[in-house]
Amino acid sequence: MPSTARPSPRLWNRARRTLCLAAFAGLAPLATPLTQAAEYPARTVELIVPWAVGGGSDAVARAFADAATRQTGQPFIVVNRPGASGSIGHQEGAAARPDGYKLTLVTPEISLAYLQGIGKTQWNDFQYIARINKDPIALVVKADAPWKSLEQFMDYARSNPGKASISNSGVGATYHLAAIAVEKKTGLSFNNVPYIGAGPAVIGLLGGQVDATFATSGEVGVHVKGGKLRMLAVLSEQRLKDFDQVPTFREKQIDVQLSTWRALAAPKATPPQVLATLRKIVGTVSQDSNYRDLFARQFLGPANEDGESFRVAIEKENVTLPPKNVSLAEWFNASKENGNDEDSTGALHAGIQAGGGAAGPWRAEHRSGGQDAGRGGADAVQLGQGGSPGQAHRR
C-alpha cells in the first residue's frame, strides 16, 4: 500500500523553487545568431595566423590584435597554426564556427597551396573583412656576406648553378615564387630551402644556414637597420621609403615585381552584422596611433582595403591562375605566346607570370642540395611543415 506521508516543508519549498525557475527559463528568449551579432564582441576573439611566430604575418596579426583589444575592451588573441604552406591555418579558420570569434589572417597562399594540391581550402571559403597589409619582397643576405650588390650575388649563382641557397617560408609560398620568378627571368638556378614560415627562414639566414632569403621589410627591416643583414634589391616598382639606398630588381634589368598581402577574414556563413562590426573595428584600429607606430617601427606596409573590394580583386587575381593540375610551364608558355608577359605587382599574378618552370601538375619546384624534390601532395605538405630538407633548418 503506497505511503500517504507528505514531504517535509523544506523539500516541498525546494521543489516549488525548481519548478518556478524552470518555467521562467522556458519564457526567456533563446540566443539567436542575430542577438549574438548585436552583442558582438562579447568575449575573447581568436585570430589564426597560418604561419610561424616571428614572421611578417605574425607581426601584422599581433599589431592588429593589440589595437583591437584596446578599442573594443575584449581580448583579441593570436593563435599560430603553421604548416603545409599555410594550409593548416587556413583550413582551421574556414571551418570555424561562423560567429566572429575565430578569424583568420589570410595570405596569398590560400590559392597557391590549393593549386599545388596542398590542402583543400580555397579563397572563396571566407568572407573578407579587410586587407590590412601589403609589402614588396626583397632579396637579403647577411651583412658580412661576400656579396655587396645584387650583381655580385647573381654572378655567384651563375658560376655555381644550384649552389646559392635561398630560404623561403614554405614550398609554393609567395617567397618561394619570388625565387622561381627570378630564376625564370635570369636563367639561373638556386637551391631553394623551405622553412615553416618567414620567421624561421630569416633565423636560418642569421644563423648562416643559407646564403640568402626572400622576405619583406617587415621580417628583415629591423635586422637590416641593426647591421646584421644587407638588403640587395627589392621586387617593387619603386625603392622603399625606409630603404631608399636599395635598388629595385627592375633597375638591374631583372623585370620582376612581387609582393605579399595579409587580409582579415571570417568563415563564409558569418552574419552580416558581425562582418559590419568587424569592418568598423578595422577602421578604428587603422587610426590607432600605437598601431600605426608599430607598423612604422617594424617596416610593415599599412593598408585598409574594404573586404568587398578586396574580394573582387582577389577573384580577378585567381582568374589569371592556371587551373588545378595544369602544368605551370605549359600555362606560362601559352601566356607568353598570347603576349601576356608583363609582370604584375599583385602577389599571385606576378608569382605566376614571372615564375614557373615546374613540370607535371602545377606545383612549385623545390631543390635542396642540388637535388630536385619538387613534388606535391604528401611530400609538399611535409616540406611545407619543415619535414624533409627544410627540417634541419627549422631551429
Phi, psi and omega in degrees: 000127183296150180285141178255010181292135178279148177295159179294153179306324182295314179295322180297316179294322180295319179295320180296318180297320180297317179295320180295317179296320179296318179295320180295319180296326179292333179276343182292142180293139178283146177288127179241165176305326181291316180291324177295319179297323181294332182266358187290141349273136182250358180202189185298138177248128177267141176238108182281131173247119184279025181222167186286164176298141173101350178271180180295320179298318178298317180295317179298314182298317182291324176296317179293314182300319180297314181291320180296324177297316178296320186283328185257338184081000177249144182291129168251118184241144180268133177237113180277128178230070183282166175124150176056045177053042177089351187293326182296311180292318179298319181294316179298319180295318181293329183271001183291161175298130186278062181241004178088001183261002170220106181255170180225140171268098185279142178235171183303339181294351175303327177263318185298316181293319180300316182292342177267003181081018178257101181085169184242355183282138180241168183299327183274013172273003182236158163259129185266130181273310179187150167272127187245001181200146172208129183221135172287159184260145181232156173264127188228142174232173176291151182297330181264013178291155181288349183264114181265350183213166177297320181299318180295319179294318179294323177297320178296315180295325180291325180278344183226072183305130177075006183260323181297112185269130182232120179280155176214176186274004178147155181301125178078000177287167185302320181291329173293318178296331176299316179294318179297320180298315179293321175303315183296320183285330187256343185079011180274171179224119180257165169261094185277120186247114182277142173241184183270005179170172182292324179302305176299326179296320178291320177299322177299320177292314179301326180275001178077018180280337178224167181278328187203174173212153168258123181202176178261169179297335177296333179266329187242350186304314181298320180290326177293312179295331180277358176085011180267332181233159176236127177271119184275319181193159183237142182272059182226167180290323180234163177294153180282142183302317184276353180223054188288353175275352182267124181285164172272160175298325181298323177300332181262022176064027171243096193275076178229132174234131185206132179224169174236165180218164175227132182229141175279134182217159179231161177305154190301325185268015180298133182301144180303326181297322179292317179298319180296319178296317180296322179293326175293321178297318178299317178299319179291318180297321182297341178261359180290124185296321179295321178297313180295320179295320180295318176301317181294317182294329181261007175060039177266142179274114181286150175207154173211073180262125182306144185301322182292315179292325177293323178299319177297318181295315182290328176295318178295321179299319183290337176295330181281348181280150177290150176299159178299140179072014172263134181301126177297321180297317179296317181294319180296316180296320177295322179297319179294320180297331179273007178081015183258071184243021178271142179273141181252153176280349177290137187301312183290312185298312182292321181298326181276315185292318182276333183264190177127183178113359178286143180266159178075207179303157186294099178215143180289145180276141177229133175230141174222128183064027179081359181263138180279118177234037187277062180252150178264210176058221185297323180297317181295321177297318181296317179295319180297334178269007180080024187268005177223243182304323183288344186296324180294342184259005183258072182247000000 
